[in-house]
Amino acid sequence: MAFECVSRTHVGLRRKVNEDSLLVRSERGLWAVADGMGGHQAGDVASAKVVEALHDLPIVYGLDALVETATVALEQVNRDLIELAGSDDTEMSIGSTVVGLAIAGDQYRAFWAGDSRAYLLRDGLVTQITRDHSLVQSLVDAGMLSPGEALDHPNANIITRAVGVSPKLQVDTVGGEVVAGDLFILGSDGVTRLVDDQELAEQLASGSMDEAADRLIEMVLARGAPDNATLIIVKAV
């Protein structure tokens, strides 16, 4: 399986620092988006450490081995960030979400902690393949909120997992088959909160991947871009 890939990141219209980081290692079949926790100290440092650890993974054979190695690396970053935060008198967390995609042969695995998302667009239909680790998603799962109510909930920014915020990091994984023509989208919440699933599908259905990526960032900016916005689009060919 070969890949085409485009990526974009933008500081947005209200932040002074871009706390998002991204990884593109198409030659290894590995991509990731990390979103440093907004309002927390050194979020840009946290996301950079996440991406650096994934970039430096040792060579392993097999998709499951790659994801396991990535998880171990993220667990080490988790420990490092907790130690770094503990050395600061402010006692604030230094954390980052992460969503990663690994592909080998005709199979993919997505792995994540937090609310950065992965989507799959196949035959014109877009599916969110990750599930947010967030307070509002927990309320939706418990039947206390509808998905529509969750969109504008005042606590929509509260996440329940991230690298660097808890002594034990839990990374979820999901996987499936890859077929030629599949498009995978990784995005920080600065994109996914402002662009819905149908809009993602519509933008990716026309023009080149570069043009689609540009249009998506333009949509985010036109809607106020209150957060950093980062996306990666991967096409299996």
CSV table of C-alpha atoms in Angstrom, one decimal, residues 19-198:
chain,number,residue,atom,x,y,z
A,19,GLU,CA,0.6,24.2,20.9
A,20,ASP,CA,-0.2,21.6,18.2
A,21,SER,CA,2.4,19.3,16.7
A,22,LEU,CA,2.2,16.8,13.9
A,23,LEU,CA,4.1,13.8,12.7
A,24,VAL,CA,4.2,12.6,9.0
A,25,ARG,CA,6.3,9.5,8.5
A,26,SER,CA,4.6,8.1,5.4
A,27,GLU,CA,7.6,5.9,4.7
A,28,ARG,CA,6.8,4.1,7.9
A,29,GLY,CA,3.1,4.2,7.6
A,30,LEU,CA,2.8,6.4,10.7
A,31,TRP,CA,1.1,9.8,11.3
A,32,ALA,CA,0.1,11.7,14.4
A,33,VAL,CA,-1.5,14.9,15.7
A,34,ALA,CA,-0.8,16.1,19.3
A,35,ASP,CA,-2.6,19.0,20.9
A,36,GLY,CA,-0.9,20.7,23.9
A,37,MET,CA,-3.4,21.3,26.5
A,38,GLY,CA,-4.7,24.9,26.1
A,39,GLY,CA,-4.4,27.1,29.2
A,40,HIS,CA,-1.8,24.8,30.7
A,41,GLN,CA,1.9,25.6,31.0
A,42,ALA,CA,4.1,24.5,28.2
A,43,GLY,CA,1.5,22.8,26.0
A,44,ASP,CA,3.8,23.3,23.0
A,45,VAL,CA,6.5,21.5,24.9
A,46,ALA,CA,4.2,18.6,25.7
A,47,SER,CA,3.0,18.1,22.1
A,48,ALA,CA,6.5,18.4,20.8
A,49,LYS,CA,7.7,15.7,23.1
A,50,VAL,CA,4.9,13.4,22.0
A,51,VAL,CA,5.7,13.8,18.4
A,52,GLU,CA,9.4,13.5,19.0
A,53,ALA,CA,8.9,10.2,20.8
A,54,LEU,CA,6.8,8.8,17.9
A,55,HIS,CA,9.3,10.0,15.3
A,56,ASP,CA,12.1,8.2,17.1
A,57,LEU,CA,10.4,4.8,17.4
A,58,PRO,CA,12.7,1.9,16.8
A,59,ILE,CA,12.1,-0.3,13.7
A,60,VAL,CA,9.8,-3.1,14.5
A,61,TYR,CA,7.9,-5.6,12.3
A,62,GLY,CA,4.2,-5.9,12.3
A,63,LEU,CA,1.4,-3.4,12.8
A,64,ASP,CA,0.5,-4.5,16.3
A,65,ALA,CA,4.2,-4.3,17.3
A,66,LEU,CA,4.4,-0.8,16.0
A,67,VAL,CA,1.4,0.4,18.0
A,68,GLU,CA,2.6,-1.4,21.1
A,69,THR,CA,6.0,0.3,20.7
A,70,ALA,CA,4.3,3.7,20.2
A,71,THR,CA,2.2,3.1,23.4
A,72,VAL,CA,5.3,2.3,25.4
A,73,ALA,CA,7.0,5.5,24.1
A,74,LEU,CA,3.9,7.6,25.0
A,75,GLU,CA,4.0,6.1,28.5
A,76,GLN,CA,7.5,7.3,28.9
A,77,VAL,CA,6.6,10.7,27.7
A,78,ASN,CA,3.7,10.6,30.2
A,79,ARG,CA,6.2,10.0,33.0
A,80,ASP,CA,8.6,12.7,31.8
A,81,LEU,CA,5.9,15.3,31.6
A,82,ILE,CA,4.6,14.5,35.1
A,83,GLU,CA,8.2,14.8,36.4
A,84,LEU,CA,8.6,18.1,34.5
A,85,ALA,CA,5.4,19.5,35.9
A,86,GLY,CA,6.4,18.4,39.4
A,87,SER,CA,9.6,20.5,39.2
A,88,ASP,CA,7.6,23.7,38.6
A,89,ASP,CA,6.2,25.6,41.6
A,90,THR,CA,3.0,26.4,39.8
A,91,GLU,CA,1.8,22.7,40.1
A,92,MET,CA,0.1,22.8,36.8
A,93,SER,CA,-0.1,19.9,34.4
A,94,ILE,CA,2.0,19.8,31.2
A,95,GLY,CA,0.0,17.7,28.9
A,96,SER,CA,-1.1,16.8,25.4
A,97,THR,CA,-3.7,14.8,23.6
A,98,VAL,CA,-2.5,12.5,20.8
A,99,VAL,CA,-4.1,10.7,17.9
A,100,GLY,CA,-2.0,8.4,15.8
A,101,LEU,CA,-2.5,6.3,12.7
A,102,ALA,CA,-0.4,3.3,11.6
A,103,ILE,CA,-0.9,1.4,8.4
A,104,ALA,CA,0.8,-1.8,7.2
A,105,GLY,CA,-0.4,-4.0,4.3
A,106,ASP,CA,-4.1,-3.8,4.1
A,107,GLN,CA,-4.7,-3.1,7.8
A,108,TYR,CA,-4.8,0.1,9.9
A,109,ARG,CA,-4.6,0.9,13.6
A,110,ALA,CA,-5.6,4.2,15.2
A,111,PHE,CA,-4.4,5.0,18.8
A,112,TRP,CA,-5.3,7.9,20.9
A,113,ALA,CA,-5.7,9.6,24.3
A,114,GLY,CA,-7.8,12.7,24.5
A,115,ASP,CA,-10.1,14.4,22.0
A,116,SER,CA,-8.0,14.7,18.9
A,117,ARG,CA,-9.8,12.6,16.4
A,118,ALA,CA,-9.3,10.2,13.5
A,119,TYR,CA,-11.8,9.8,10.7
A,120,LEU,CA,-12.2,7.4,7.8
A,121,LEU,CA,-13.7,8.5,4.5
A,122,ARG,CA,-14.7,5.6,2.3
A,123,ASP,CA,-17.1,5.6,-0.7
A,124,GLY,CA,-18.2,9.1,0.2
A,125,LEU,CA,-19.2,8.2,3.8
A,126,VAL,CA,-17.2,9.6,6.7
A,127,THR,CA,-16.9,7.7,10.0
A,128,GLN,CA,-15.3,8.9,13.2
A,129,ILE,CA,-13.1,6.0,14.2
A,130,THR,CA,-11.9,7.3,17.5
A,131,ARG,CA,-14.1,8.2,20.5
A,132,ASP,CA,-13.4,11.3,22.5
A,133,HIS,CA,-12.0,11.0,26.0
A,134,SER,CA,-13.9,13.9,27.3
A,135,LEU,CA,-16.5,14.8,29.9
A,136,VAL,CA,-19.3,15.5,27.4
A,137,GLN,CA,-18.6,12.2,25.6
A,138,SER,CA,-18.9,10.4,29.0
A,139,LEU,CA,-22.3,12.2,29.5
A,140,VAL,CA,-23.4,11.2,26.0
A,141,ASP,CA,-22.4,7.5,26.7
A,142,ALA,CA,-24.4,7.6,30.0
A,143,GLY,CA,-27.5,8.9,28.2
A,144,MET,CA,-27.3,12.2,30.1
A,145,LEU,CA,-26.7,14.3,26.9
A,146,SER,CA,-27.7,14.0,23.3
A,147,PRO,CA,-24.9,14.3,20.7
A,148,GLY,CA,-26.5,17.6,19.6
A,149,GLU,CA,-26.4,19.0,23.2
A,150,ALA,CA,-22.8,17.9,23.5
A,151,LEU,CA,-21.7,20.2,20.7
A,152,ASP,CA,-22.4,23.4,22.6
A,153,HIS,CA,-21.9,22.2,26.1
A,154,PRO,CA,-20.1,24.7,28.4
A,155,ASN,CA,-17.7,21.9,29.5
A,156,ALA,CA,-16.9,20.7,25.9
A,157,ASN,CA,-13.2,21.5,26.5
A,158,ILE,CA,-12.8,19.2,29.5
A,159,ILE,CA,-10.9,16.0,28.5
A,160,THR,CA,-10.6,12.9,30.7
A,161,ARG,CA,-7.3,11.5,29.2
A,162,ALA,CA,-4.1,13.0,27.9
A,163,VAL,CA,-0.4,12.4,28.0
A,164,GLY,CA,1.1,14.0,31.1
A,165,VAL,CA,-1.9,14.4,33.4
A,166,SER,CA,-2.2,11.0,35.2
A,167,PRO,CA,0.4,8.6,36.5
A,168,LYS,CA,-1.1,5.8,34.4
A,169,LEU,CA,-1.7,6.6,30.8
A,170,GLN,CA,-4.5,4.7,29.0
A,171,VAL,CA,-4.2,4.6,25.2
A,172,ASP,CA,-7.1,3.2,23.2
A,173,THR,CA,-6.8,1.5,19.9
A,174,VAL,CA,-9.1,0.6,17.0
A,175,GLY,CA,-8.3,-1.0,13.7
A,176,GLY,CA,-9.6,-2.4,10.5
A,177,GLU,CA,-9.1,-3.1,6.8
A,178,VAL,CA,-7.7,-0.5,4.4
A,179,VAL,CA,-8.8,-0.4,0.7
A,180,ALA,CA,-7.4,1.7,-2.1
A,181,GLY,CA,-9.0,5.1,-2.1
A,182,ASP,CA,-9.5,5.3,1.6
A,183,LEU,CA,-8.9,8.7,3.2
A,184,PHE,CA,-7.9,9.0,6.8
A,185,ILE,CA,-8.2,12.4,8.5
A,186,LEU,CA,-6.4,13.2,11.8
A,187,GLY,CA,-7.4,16.5,13.5
A,188,SER,CA,-7.0,18.5,16.6
A,189,ASP,CA,-10.2,19.8,18.2
A,190,GLY,CA,-9.4,23.2,16.8
A,191,VAL,CA,-10.6,21.7,13.5
A,192,THR,CA,-13.2,19.1,14.6
A,193,ARG,CA,-15.2,21.4,16.8
A,194,LEU,CA,-15.8,23.8,13.9
A,195,VAL,CA,-16.1,21.4,11.0
A,196,ASP,CA,-18.7,18.7,11.2
A,197,ASP,CA,-18.5,15.2,9.7
A,198,GLN,CA,-20.6,16.0,6.6
